[in-house]
CSV table of C-alpha atoms in Angstrom, one decimal:
chain,number,residue,atom,x,y,z
A,1,MET,CA,-39.7,-4.7,-12.6
A,2,PHE,CA,-40.7,-1.1,-12.8
A,3,ALA,CA,-38.8,-0.8,-16.1
A,4,LYS,CA,-40.8,-3.6,-17.6
A,5,GLN,CA,-44.1,-2.1,-16.5
A,6,PHE,CA,-43.1,1.3,-17.9
A,7,ALA,CA,-42.1,-0.3,-21.2
A,8,GLY,CA,-45.4,-2.2,-21.4
A,9,PHE,CA,-47.3,1.1,-20.7
A,10,GLY,CA,-45.3,2.9,-23.5
A,11,LEU,CA,-46.1,0.1,-26.0
A,12,ALA,CA,-49.8,0.3,-25.1
A,13,LEU,CA,-49.8,4.1,-25.5
A,14,MET,CA,-48.2,3.8,-28.9
A,15,LEU,CA,-50.8,1.2,-30.0
A,16,CYS,CA,-53.6,3.5,-28.8
A,17,LEU,CA,-52.1,6.4,-30.8
A,18,VAL,CA,-51.9,4.3,-34.0
A,19,VAL,CA,-55.2,4.9,-35.7
A,20,PRO,CA,-56.0,4.4,-39.4
A,21,LEU,CA,-56.0,7.6,-41.4
A,22,PRO,CA,-59.1,8.5,-43.3
A,23,SER,CA,-59.0,7.6,-47.0
A,24,PRO,CA,-58.9,10.6,-49.4
A,25,SER,CA,-62.2,11.4,-50.9
A,26,TRP,CA,-61.0,10.6,-54.4
A,27,ALA,CA,-60.8,7.0,-53.4
A,28,ALA,CA,-64.6,7.0,-52.9
A,29,CYS,CA,-65.2,8.4,-56.4
A,30,LYS,CA,-66.9,6.1,-58.8
A,31,VAL,CA,-64.6,5.9,-61.9
A,32,ASN,CA,-66.7,6.6,-65.0
A,33,SER,CA,-64.1,6.7,-67.7
A,34,SER,CA,-60.5,7.4,-68.7
A,35,SER,CA,-59.2,10.0,-71.1
A,36,ASP,CA,-55.7,11.0,-71.9
A,37,GLY,CA,-54.3,8.6,-69.4
A,38,ILE,CA,-56.4,10.0,-66.5
A,39,GLN,CA,-59.0,8.0,-64.7
A,40,HIS,CA,-61.7,10.2,-63.3
A,41,GLY,CA,-65.0,10.0,-61.4
A,42,SER,CA,-67.2,12.0,-59.1
A,43,VAL,CA,-68.9,11.8,-55.7
A,44,VAL,CA,-71.7,14.0,-54.3
A,45,VAL,CA,-71.9,14.7,-50.6
A,46,GLY,CA,-74.6,17.2,-49.4
A,47,SER,CA,-74.5,20.2,-51.7
A,48,THR,CA,-70.9,19.6,-52.8
A,49,VAL,CA,-69.7,17.5,-55.8
A,50,THR,CA,-66.0,16.3,-55.9
A,51,ILE,CA,-64.3,15.5,-59.1
A,52,CYS,CA,-61.4,13.1,-58.7
A,53,GLY,CA,-58.7,12.0,-61.0
A,54,SER,CA,-55.7,9.7,-61.0
A,55,ALA,CA,-52.9,9.2,-63.5
A,56,GLN,CA,-50.2,6.6,-63.7
A,57,SER,CA,-47.1,7.0,-65.8
A,58,VAL,CA,-45.1,3.8,-66.6
A,59,GLN,CA,-41.4,3.8,-67.4
A,60,PRO,CA,-40.4,0.8,-69.4
A,61,GLY,CA,-37.5,-1.4,-68.4
A,62,ARG,CA,-34.1,-0.7,-69.9
A,63,LYS,CA,-31.0,-2.8,-70.7
A,64,SER,CA,-27.7,-1.0,-70.8
A,65,THR,CA,-24.1,-2.0,-71.1
A,66,VAL,CA,-21.5,-0.2,-68.9
A,67,SER,CA,-17.9,-0.4,-70.0
A,68,LYS,CA,-15.2,0.0,-67.5
A,69,VAL,CA,-11.5,0.3,-68.5
A,70,GLN,CA,-9.1,-1.3,-66.1
A,71,PRO,CA,-5.3,-1.2,-66.5
A,72,LYS,CA,-3.6,-4.6,-66.3
A,73,VAL,CA,0.1,-4.8,-65.6
A,74,GLN,CA,2.1,-7.6,-67.2
A,75,SER,CA,5.7,-8.3,-66.4
A,76,LYS,CA,8.0,-9.9,-68.8
A,77,VAL,CA,11.6,-10.9,-67.7
A,78,THR,CA,14.1,-11.0,-70.6
A,79,SER,CA,16.9,-13.6,-70.7
A,80,PRO,CA,20.1,-12.5,-69.0
A,81,VAL,CA,22.6,-10.9,-71.2
A,82,VAL,CA,26.3,-11.8,-70.8
A,83,VAL,CA,28.7,-9.2,-71.8
A,84,LYS,CA,31.9,-10.7,-73.3
A,85,PRO,CA,35.2,-9.3,-72.3
A,86,ALA,CA,36.6,-6.6,-74.5
A,87,PRO,CA,39.2,-7.8,-77.0
A,88,ARG,CA,42.8,-7.5,-76.2
A,89,LYS,CA,44.4,-4.3,-77.2
A,90,ALA,CA,47.7,-4.0,-79.1
A,91,ASN,CA,50.9,-3.5,-77.2
A,92,GLN,CA,51.6,0.0,-76.1
A,93,TYR,CA,55.0,1.7,-75.7
A,94,ASP,CA,55.8,3.1,-72.3
A,95,LYS,CA,58.9,5.2,-72.1
A,96,HIS,CA,59.9,3.8,-68.8
A,97,ARG,CA,58.9,0.2,-69.3
A,98,GLY,CA,59.1,-0.2,-73.0
A,99,TRP,CA,56.5,-2.2,-74.9
A,100,VAL,CA,53.9,-3.6,-72.6
A,101,THR,CA,50.6,-5.3,-73.1
A,102,PRO,CA,47.8,-3.7,-71.1
A,103,PRO,CA,45.7,-6.0,-69.0
A,104,VAL,CA,42.2,-6.8,-70.0
A,105,LYS,CA,39.5,-6.3,-67.4
A,106,ALA,CA,36.4,-8.4,-67.9
A,107,LYS,CA,33.1,-6.7,-67.3
A,108,PRO,CA,30.6,-8.4,-65.0
A,109,LYS,CA,27.6,-10.1,-66.4
A,110,VAL,CA,24.6,-7.8,-66.8
A,111,VAL,CA,21.1,-9.0,-66.5
A,112,ALA,CA,18.5,-7.1,-68.4
A,113,LYS,CA,15.8,-5.4,-66.3
A,114,PRO,CA,12.3,-6.8,-66.4
A,115,LYS,CA,10.2,-5.3,-69.2
A,116,ILE,CA,6.9,-4.0,-67.9
A,117,SER,CA,4.0,-3.6,-70.2
A,118,ILE,CA,0.6,-2.1,-69.4
A,119,LYS,CA,-2.4,-3.4,-71.2
A,120,LYS,CA,-5.8,-1.8,-71.0
A,121,VAL,CA,-8.6,-4.2,-70.4
A,122,VAL,CA,-12.2,-3.2,-71.1
A,123,LYS,CA,-14.7,-4.8,-68.7
A,124,LYS,CA,-18.3,-4.7,-69.9
A,125,THR,CA,-21.2,-5.0,-67.4
A,126,THR,CA,-24.9,-5.4,-68.4
A,127,LYS,CA,-27.3,-3.4,-66.2
A,128,ILE,CA,-31.0,-4.2,-66.4
A,129,THR,CA,-33.4,-1.5,-65.0
A,130,PRO,CA,-36.9,-3.0,-64.2
A,131,PRO,CA,-40.0,-1.1,-65.3
A,132,SER,CA,-41.4,1.4,-62.8
A,133,SER,CA,-44.6,3.3,-62.4
A,134,THR,CA,-45.6,6.6,-60.7
A,135,SER,CA,-49.2,7.4,-59.6
A,136,LYS,CA,-50.7,10.8,-59.0
A,137,SER,CA,-54.1,11.7,-57.6
A,138,ALA,CA,-55.9,15.0,-57.3
A,139,GLU,CA,-59.4,16.3,-56.6
A,140,ALA,CA,-61.5,19.4,-57.0
A,141,SER,CA,-64.7,20.3,-55.1
A,142,PHE,CA,-67.5,22.4,-56.4
A,143,ASN,CA,-70.5,23.8,-54.5
A,144,VAL,CA,-73.9,24.6,-55.8
A,145,GLN,CA,-74.9,28.3,-55.6
A,146,ASP,CA,-76.8,29.5,-52.6
A,147,LEU,CA,-80.5,29.6,-53.0
A,148,ALA,CA,-82.3,32.9,-52.4
A,149,VAL,CA,-86.0,33.5,-52.2
A,150,SER,CA,-87.8,36.7,-53.3
A,151,VAL,CA,-91.2,37.8,-52.2
A,152,SER,CA,-93.3,40.5,-53.7
A,153,PRO,CA,-94.5,43.0,-52.5
A,154,GLY,CA,-92.8,42.2,-49.2
A,155,LEU,CA,-92.4,40.1,-46.1
A,156,GLN,CA,-95.1,42.0,-44.1
A,157,VAL,CA,-98.5,41.8,-45.6
A,158,ALA,CA,-102.2,42.0,-44.7
A,159,ALA,CA,-104.4,38.9,-44.4
A,160,GLY,CA,-105.7,37.9,-47.8
A,161,GLN,CA,-103.1,39.8,-49.8
A,162,VAL,CA,-101.6,37.9,-52.7
A,163,LEU,CA,-97.8,37.3,-52.7
A,164,LEU,CA,-95.6,36.4,-55.6
A,165,PHE,CA,-92.7,34.0,-54.7
A,166,GLY,CA,-89.6,33.3,-56.7
A,167,THR,CA,-86.0,32.1,-56.5
A,168,ASN,CA,-82.6,32.5,-58.2
A,169,ALA,CA,-82.5,28.8,-59.1
A,170,SER,CA,-81.0,28.3,-62.6
A,171,THR,CA,-78.5,26.1,-64.4
A,172,HIS,CA,-75.0,27.2,-63.6
A,173,PHE,CA,-71.4,26.0,-63.9
A,174,GLY,CA,-68.3,25.6,-61.8
A,175,ARG,CA,-64.7,25.4,-63.0
A,176,GLY,CA,-61.4,24.1,-61.6
A,177,ASN,CA,-58.3,22.1,-62.4
A,178,ILE,CA,-57.3,18.5,-61.9
A,179,LEU,CA,-53.8,17.1,-62.7
A,180,GLY,CA,-53.2,20.1,-65.0
A,181,LYS,CA,-56.5,19.7,-66.9
A,182,ASN,CA,-59.4,22.1,-66.7
A,183,ALA,CA,-62.5,20.5,-65.1
A,184,GLU,CA,-66.0,21.8,-65.5
A,185,VAL,CA,-69.1,20.9,-63.5
A,186,ARG,CA,-72.7,21.6,-64.6
A,187,PHE,CA,-75.5,22.1,-62.1
A,188,SER,CA,-78.7,21.6,-64.2
A,189,PHE,CA,-81.8,23.1,-62.5
A,190,ARG,CA,-84.6,20.5,-62.3
A,191,GLN,CA,-87.4,21.8,-60.1
A,192,VAL,CA,-88.3,23.8,-57.1
A,193,GLY,CA,-90.8,22.9,-54.4
A,194,TRP,CA,-92.5,25.2,-51.9
A,195,GLN,CA,-93.8,24.7,-48.3
A,196,PHE,CA,-95.7,27.7,-47.1
A,197,GLY,CA,-96.0,26.8,-43.4
A,198,ASP,CA,-99.8,26.5,-43.4
A,199,ASP,CA,-99.9,22.9,-44.6
A,200,THR,CA,-100.0,23.9,-48.3
A,201,GLU,CA,-97.4,23.2,-50.9
A,202,SER,CA,-96.6,24.0,-54.5
A,203,SER,CA,-94.2,22.8,-57.3
A,204,VAL,CA,-94.6,25.9,-59.4
A,205,ALA,CA,-91.4,27.9,-60.0
A,206,ASN,CA,-93.1,31.2,-59.2
A,207,PRO,CA,-96.3,30.6,-57.2
A,208,GLN,CA,-98.8,33.1,-55.9
A,209,LYS,CA,-100.0,32.7,-52.4
A,210,ALA,CA,-102.3,34.5,-49.9
A,211,PHE,CA,-102.5,33.9,-46.2
A,212,TRP,CA,-105.9,34.4,-44.6
A,213,SER,CA,-105.0,34.3,-40.9
A,214,GLU,CA,-102.7,36.4,-38.8
A,215,GLY,CA,-99.3,35.3,-37.6
A,216,GLN,CA,-95.9,34.3,-38.9
A,217,PHE,CA,-95.4,31.7,-41.6
A,218,GLU,CA,-92.1,30.1,-42.5
A,219,VAL,CA,-91.9,29.6,-46.3
A,220,VAL,CA,-89.3,27.1,-47.4
A,221,ALA,CA,-88.1,26.6,-51.0
A,222,ASN,CA,-86.2,23.5,-52.1
A,223,ALA,CA,-84.3,23.6,-55.5
A,224,THR,CA,-83.1,20.4,-57.0
A,225,TYR,CA,-80.2,20.1,-59.5
A,226,SER,CA,-78.7,17.2,-61.5
A,227,VAL,CA,-74.9,17.1,-61.7
A,228,ALA,CA,-72.6,16.3,-64.6
A,229,TYR,CA,-68.9,17.1,-65.3
A,230,ARG,CA,-66.3,16.9,-68.0
A,231,LEU,CA,-62.5,17.4,-68.4
A,232,ALA,CA,-60.9,19.7,-71.0
A,233,GLY,CA,-61.0,18.3,-74.5
A,234,ALA,CA,-64.1,16.3,-73.9
A,235,THR,CA,-67.5,17.2,-75.5
A,236,ALA,CA,-69.7,14.7,-73.7
A,237,TRP,CA,-70.8,15.3,-70.1
A,238,ASN,CA,-70.3,12.6,-67.5
A,239,PRO,CA,-73.4,12.3,-65.2
A,240,SER,CA,-72.7,11.9,-61.5
A,241,GLY,CA,-75.8,9.8,-61.0
A,242,ALA,CA,-76.9,11.9,-58.0
A,243,GLU,CA,-78.9,15.1,-57.4
A,244,ILE,CA,-78.3,18.0,-55.1
A,245,THR,CA,-81.0,19.8,-53.2
A,246,THR,CA,-80.5,23.2,-51.7
A,247,SER,CA,-82.9,25.1,-49.5
A,248,ALA,CA,-83.8,28.6,-48.4
A,249,LYS,CA,-86.5,30.1,-46.2
A,250,VAL,CA,-88.2,33.4,-45.4
A,251,ILE,CA,-90.6,34.5,-42.6
A,252,ILE,CA,-93.9,36.1,-43.7
A,253,GLU,CA,-95.7,38.3,-41.2
A,254,VAL,CA,-99.4,38.5,-41.8
A,255,GLY,CA,-101.4,41.2,-40.0
A,256,VAL,CA,-105.0,42.7,-40.1
A,257,ASP,CA,-106.1,44.4,-43.3
A,258,LEU,CA,-105.8,48.2,-42.9
A,259,GLU,CA,-109.1,48.9,-44.6
A,260,THR,CA,-110.9,46.5,-42.3
A,261,GLN,CA,-109.2,48.0,-39.3
A,262,THR,CA,-110.2,51.5,-40.4
A,263,GLN,CA,-113.8,50.5,-40.9
A,264,GLU,CA,-113.9,48.8,-37.4
A,265,THR,CA,-112.6,52.0,-35.8
A,266,ALA,CA,-115.2,54.1,-37.6
A,267,ASP,CA,-118.0,51.8,-36.4
A,268,ARG,CA,-116.9,52.3,-32.8
A,269,ARG,CA,-117.1,56.2,-32.9
A,270,VAL,CA,-119.2,58.1,-30.3
A,271,LEU,CA,-122.6,59.5,-31.6
A,272,LEU,CA,-125.0,62.0,-30.0
A,273,VAL,CA,-128.6,60.8,-29.7
A,274,GLY,CA,-131.8,62.6,-28.8
A,275,GLU,CA,-133.3,59.9,-26.4
A,276,GLN,CA,-132.5,56.5,-25.1
A,277,CYS,CA,-132.2,54.1,-28.1
A,278,ARG,CA,-133.6,51.2,-26.1
A,279,ALA,CA,-137.0,52.9,-25.9
A,280,ASP,CA,-137.2,54.0,-29.5
A,281,LEU,CA,-134.8,53.1,-32.3
A,282,SER,CA,-136.3,55.7,-34.6
A,283,VAL,CA,-134.9,58.5,-32.5
A,284,PHE,CA,-132.1,60.5,-34.1
A,285,GLY,CA,-128.8,58.8,-33.9
A,286,CYS,CA,-130.1,55.4,-32.9
A,287,GLY,CA,-130.7,53.9,-36.3
């Protein structure tokens, strides 16, 4: 009983551990075209574009004949051969016995041995190999360059001071290899948008901006790119059909104008007066 329960628990544990593996990202690629036996496509996720490719090589079926030599033994028994007795010999003289006739001894019958012949037999076999195919898949990922924001004259300014903003956004390329072929990705710069943190925006590439109140302002730049790719040997670019947006931000600290602060300090200096100013404003120092 315990063994059955343990076996059932083990089976349940195995079923829990069997989970479907995630499909490779190239399977999600939208196949655009095929060149040189390679099907290729692209997929954009976040700020990364993945170029995928798959190639299939087909081996045609073959028909071959295999010859195999096998020895074949054939036995052939010849007819028995009877040996006739030797002819009688002439009388011979024996000094003790005189002329005598020697006896004739008949030889036994001799049967010829079987004659063995070996014949080579060629056996031919036809072998048919069915056609087969082999598939290979690969992918290469490319990231858009990091966006950087520049501010002139600096990140700490006085209220009302004009700032010039800019980015490093521009068209750039990425290069890799897929199934032995060079792959190239083009990130084409489209536009950049600005959010200055004071409910104002701009779509100018290099805007000028002044902040009129004190405090910290988070300025965010968003650069948009279109994506296309091509494999070695191709002249036309394959658009991915998607855009990539990358962002960067800076913190602007706006303080009091130094000239204004200096003037306010000067206005609050101590003066010597001749009499009380409340009684007569024409007294020295009260004007």
